[in-house]
Each structure stands twice: as structure tokens, then as C-alpha cells.
mmCIF file of C-alpha atoms in Angstrom:
data_model
loop_
_atom_site.group_PDB
_atom_site.id
_atom_site.type_symbol
_atom_site.label_atom_id
_atom_site.label_comp_id
_atom_site.label_asym_id
_atom_site.label_seq_id
_atom_site.Cartn_x
_atom_site.Cartn_y
_atom_site.Cartn_z
ATOM 1 C CA MET A 1 23.778 10.362 22.654
ATOM 2 C CA LYS A 2 20.210 9.714 21.544
ATOM 3 C CA LYS A 3 17.600 12.369 22.086
ATOM 4 C CA ILE A 4 13.848 11.996 22.285
ATOM 5 C CA TYR A 5 11.689 15.084 22.084
ATOM 6 C CA ILE A 6 8.213 14.566 23.559
ATOM 7 C CA ILE A 7 5.590 16.967 22.243
ATOM 8 C CA ARG A 8 2.032 17.373 23.433
ATOM 9 C CA HIS A 9 -0.276 18.150 20.535
ATOM 10 C CA CYS A 10 -1.167 21.787 19.927
ATOM 11 C CA GLU A 11 -4.470 23.389 20.957
ATOM 12 C CA ALA A 12 -7.416 21.401 19.594
ATOM 13 C CA GLU A 13 -11.166 21.824 19.220
ATOM 14 C CA GLY A 14 -11.991 18.862 21.466
ATOM 15 C CA GLN A 15 -11.158 15.419 22.811
ATOM 16 C CA PRO A 16 -12.459 13.002 20.127
ATOM 17 C CA SER A 17 -9.807 11.388 17.928
ATOM 18 C CA GLU A 18 -10.999 13.361 14.886
ATOM 19 C CA SER A 19 -10.850 16.772 16.598
ATOM 20 C CA GLN A 20 -8.644 19.078 14.639
ATOM 21 C CA LEU A 21 -6.481 21.971 15.733
ATOM 22 C CA THR A 22 -7.939 25.386 16.422
ATOM 23 C CA ASP A 23 -6.599 28.418 14.547
ATOM 24 C CA LYS A 24 -4.286 28.983 17.508
ATOM 25 C CA GLY A 25 -3.259 25.320 17.340
ATOM 26 C CA PHE A 26 -2.273 25.620 13.666
ATOM 27 C CA LYS A 27 -0.142 28.660 14.568
ATOM 28 C CA GLN A 28 1.448 26.639 17.383
ATOM 29 C CA ALA A 29 2.256 23.861 14.887
ATOM 30 C CA ILE A 30 4.145 26.399 12.761
ATOM 31 C CA GLU A 31 5.999 27.529 15.894
ATOM 32 C CA VAL A 32 6.948 23.896 16.622
ATOM 33 C CA SER A 33 8.248 23.611 13.065
ATOM 34 C CA ASP A 34 10.251 26.808 13.437
ATOM 35 C CA PHE A 35 11.676 25.676 16.787
ATOM 36 C CA PHE A 36 12.938 22.361 15.391
ATOM 37 C CA SER A 37 14.010 23.681 11.978
ATOM 38 C CA GLU A 38 17.699 23.795 12.922
ATOM 39 C CA ILE A 39 17.693 20.554 14.935
ATOM 40 C CA LYS A 40 18.551 17.302 13.188
ATOM 41 C CA ILE A 41 15.492 15.051 13.438
ATOM 42 C CA ASP A 42 15.716 11.509 12.083
ATOM 43 C CA ARG A 43 12.321 10.174 13.024
ATOM 44 C CA ILE A 44 8.844 11.433 13.893
ATOM 45 C CA ILE A 45 6.338 9.188 15.670
ATOM 46 C CA SER A 46 2.802 10.378 16.371
ATOM 47 C CA SER A 47 -0.445 9.373 17.952
ATOM 48 C CA PRO A 48 -2.987 8.594 15.223
ATOM 49 C CA TYR A 49 -5.310 11.329 16.533
ATOM 50 C CA LYS A 50 -5.853 14.099 13.998
ATOM 51 C CA ARG A 51 -4.727 16.864 16.371
ATOM 52 C CA ALA A 52 -1.399 15.125 17.014
ATOM 53 C CA ILE A 53 -0.677 14.587 13.322
ATOM 54 C CA GLN A 54 -1.657 18.156 12.448
ATOM 55 C CA SER A 55 0.669 19.413 15.188
ATOM 56 C CA ILE A 56 3.736 17.885 13.553
ATOM 57 C CA GLN A 57 2.832 18.042 9.833
ATOM 58 C CA PRO A 58 4.519 21.402 9.178
ATOM 59 C CA LEU A 59 7.817 20.103 10.572
ATOM 60 C CA SER A 60 7.451 16.768 8.794
ATOM 61 C CA LYS A 61 7.047 18.574 5.480
ATOM 62 C CA ARG A 62 9.852 21.024 6.214
ATOM 63 C CA LEU A 63 12.335 18.256 7.083
ATOM 64 C CA ASN A 64 10.944 15.703 4.642
ATOM 65 C CA VAL A 65 10.647 13.174 7.467
ATOM 66 C CA GLU A 66 7.663 10.844 7.306
ATOM 67 C CA ILE A 67 5.285 10.691 10.265
ATOM 68 C CA GLU A 68 5.070 7.183 11.698
ATOM 69 C CA ILE A 69 1.724 6.477 13.352
ATOM 70 C CA ASN A 70 1.850 4.567 16.628
ATOM 71 C CA ARG A 71 -1.373 3.635 18.431
ATOM 72 C CA GLN A 72 0.529 3.322 21.710
ATOM 73 C CA LEU A 73 0.726 7.127 21.774
ATOM 74 C CA THR A 74 -3.057 7.662 21.820
ATOM 75 C CA GLU A 75 -4.619 9.546 24.693
ATOM 76 C CA ARG A 76 -5.382 7.562 27.783
ATOM 77 C CA VAL A 77 -9.043 6.744 28.299
ATOM 78 C CA LEU A 78 -9.932 7.484 31.915
ATOM 79 C CA SER A 79 -13.385 5.918 31.560
ATOM 80 C CA THR A 80 -15.936 5.154 28.872
ATOM 81 C CA LYS A 81 -18.556 6.731 31.146
ATOM 82 C CA ASN A 82 -19.014 10.474 31.286
ATOM 83 C CA LEU A 83 -17.496 11.467 34.634
ATOM 84 C CA SER A 84 -18.646 14.869 35.895
ATOM 85 C CA ASP A 85 -15.802 14.788 38.442
ATOM 86 C CA TRP A 86 -13.210 13.539 35.931
ATOM 87 C CA LEU A 87 -10.464 15.886 37.168
ATOM 88 C CA GLU A 88 -10.695 14.533 40.715
ATOM 89 C CA LYS A 89 -10.771 10.982 39.347
ATOM 90 C CA LEU A 90 -7.724 11.720 37.208
ATOM 91 C CA GLN A 91 -5.877 12.996 40.267
ATOM 92 C CA LEU A 92 -6.718 9.793 42.142
ATOM 93 C CA THR A 93 -5.094 7.769 39.342
ATOM 94 C CA PHE A 94 -1.846 9.648 39.917
ATOM 95 C CA GLU A 95 -1.955 8.610 43.573
ATOM 96 C CA ASP A 96 -3.015 4.994 42.890
ATOM 97 C CA ILE A 97 -1.487 3.841 39.606
ATOM 98 C CA ASP A 98 -3.590 0.648 39.567
ATOM 99 C CA LEU A 99 -6.898 2.512 39.952
ATOM 100 C CA LYS A 100 -9.124 1.948 36.962
ATOM 101 C CA PHE A 101 -12.575 3.267 36.108
ATOM 102 C CA GLU A 102 -15.211 1.600 33.947
ATOM 103 C CA GLY A 103 -13.890 1.019 30.437
ATOM 104 C CA GLY A 104 -10.745 2.967 31.230
ATOM 105 C CA GLU A 105 -7.065 2.356 31.558
ATOM 106 C CA SER A 106 -5.051 2.568 34.767
ATOM 107 C CA SER A 107 -2.066 4.886 35.027
ATOM 108 C CA LYS A 108 0.125 1.809 35.185
ATOM 109 C CA GLU A 109 -1.268 0.399 31.924
ATOM 110 C CA ALA A 110 -1.007 3.733 30.110
ATOM 111 C CA THR A 111 2.537 4.268 31.376
ATOM 112 C CA GLN A 112 3.580 0.842 30.115
ATOM 113 C CA ARG A 113 2.335 1.774 26.631
ATOM 114 C CA ILE A 114 4.388 4.921 26.279
ATOM 115 C CA VAL A 115 7.463 3.475 27.993
ATOM 116 C CA GLU A 116 7.455 0.653 25.413
ATOM 117 C CA VAL A 117 7.641 3.273 22.658
ATOM 118 C CA VAL A 118 10.463 5.133 24.417
ATOM 119 C CA GLU A 119 12.438 1.911 24.906
ATOM 120 C CA GLU A 120 11.986 1.003 21.228
ATOM 121 C CA VAL A 121 13.262 4.456 20.260
ATOM 122 C CA PHE A 122 16.327 4.091 22.487
ATOM 123 C CA ASN A 123 17.060 0.719 20.880
ATOM 124 C CA CYS A 124 16.627 1.811 17.257
ATOM 125 C CA GLU A 125 19.295 3.183 14.926
ATOM 126 C CA TYR A 126 17.959 6.759 14.846
ATOM 127 C CA GLU A 127 19.648 9.411 16.969
ATOM 128 C CA ASN A 128 16.994 12.139 17.269
ATOM 129 C CA THR A 129 13.308 11.291 17.487
ATOM 130 C CA ILE A 130 10.190 13.350 18.049
ATOM 131 C CA MET A 131 7.182 11.700 19.689
ATOM 132 C CA VAL A 132 3.829 13.491 19.496
ATOM 133 C CA THR A 133 1.303 12.441 22.101
ATOM 134 C CA HIS A 134 -1.291 13.745 24.568
ATOM 135 C CA GLY A 135 -1.069 15.563 27.881
ATOM 136 C CA ASN A 136 -2.108 12.823 30.279
ATOM 137 C CA LEU A 137 0.094 10.189 28.654
ATOM 138 C CA MET A 138 3.045 12.565 28.548
ATOM 139 C CA SER A 139 2.547 13.368 32.252
ATOM 140 C CA LEU A 140 2.604 9.678 33.097
ATOM 141 C CA LEU A 141 5.852 9.277 31.181
ATOM 142 C CA LEU A 142 7.421 12.146 33.098
ATOM 143 C CA LYS A 143 6.231 10.587 36.361
ATOM 144 C CA TYR A 144 7.778 7.254 35.332
ATOM 145 C CA TYR A 145 11.209 8.834 34.937
ATOM 146 C CA ASN A 146 10.826 11.268 37.849
ATOM 147 C CA GLU A 147 8.771 9.896 40.728
ATOM 148 C CA ASN A 148 8.515 13.389 42.229
ATOM 149 C CA PHE A 149 6.475 14.540 39.223
ATOM 150 C CA GLY A 150 2.912 14.677 40.468
ATOM 151 C CA PHE A 151 -0.565 15.633 39.392
ATOM 152 C CA ASP A 152 -0.061 19.351 40.089
ATOM 153 C CA ASP A 153 3.006 19.366 37.853
#
């Protein structure tokens, strides 16, 4: 039976793609490596964001498994405008999956991206895969497979 482990990146300094992990985040990355050290991992796929790659690098080095970069795992852009009420807007996109804000991506579009990666993983030859992504995208994936998973979860 194939297994996919979905990991949200460790604690980071900010939201931009080049934001790196905090000191706590680097410690968390070591903990991730320790957790998976006895689990057979065949493949690691990561968002290209620095914080995602840094989160899985210790394990990648430990297992000698290359990190594959996949742009479909990048964080979802809610809007290209600065939204002071972004949390409320984000919640609305969980209730209306087609809702889209200026320059942003709907929940439906973002879900399709990550589901495509999951389906590719299920159809590949590898048995155990780690995917490193971002919180909002991971939440949408969980909602896709469990419709009872909501914003508060």
C-alpha cells in the first residue's frame, strides 16, 4: 500500500517565498528528520519556497533522497492586494470554493493543483512519498478528502 506523508513547512520568518526558517523552525526540521529516520522514504517532493525546502533538507541528507521541486505545492495566493481582513476572507473561501479575490486563486483552483500532485504520486512506482507544502494548501487537500474538514479544523 502506498503512503503519502504531507508535511507543512516548519516555523518561518515570514510569508515571502524567500523567507527562511526561524531558529525554532530549524530545530523542528531536525525533529522531522528524527521522526522519519526509521521510515522507508522513496521520494521527497517540496514546494520551491525556501522554508519548505529547509524543512526537509535534514531528512533528505540523512536518507540520501533528492528533493524534487514542484511548483504545484506553492502556497495559495489569496489576493495580490493587501487584505487587512484576510483571515475572514480566507474563511469565506472555505465556504465558497469558487470565491476568488483580486489576483488570487480560488479554493477550487488551489485544491486542483495539490490533488494533481497526489494523483501523480499514487500512480508512480514509489511506495512512500513525502510532500512538503504550506498550511492553506494542505488544509484544502484535507477538505478534498474529508468534506467535514472545515476552516476551524
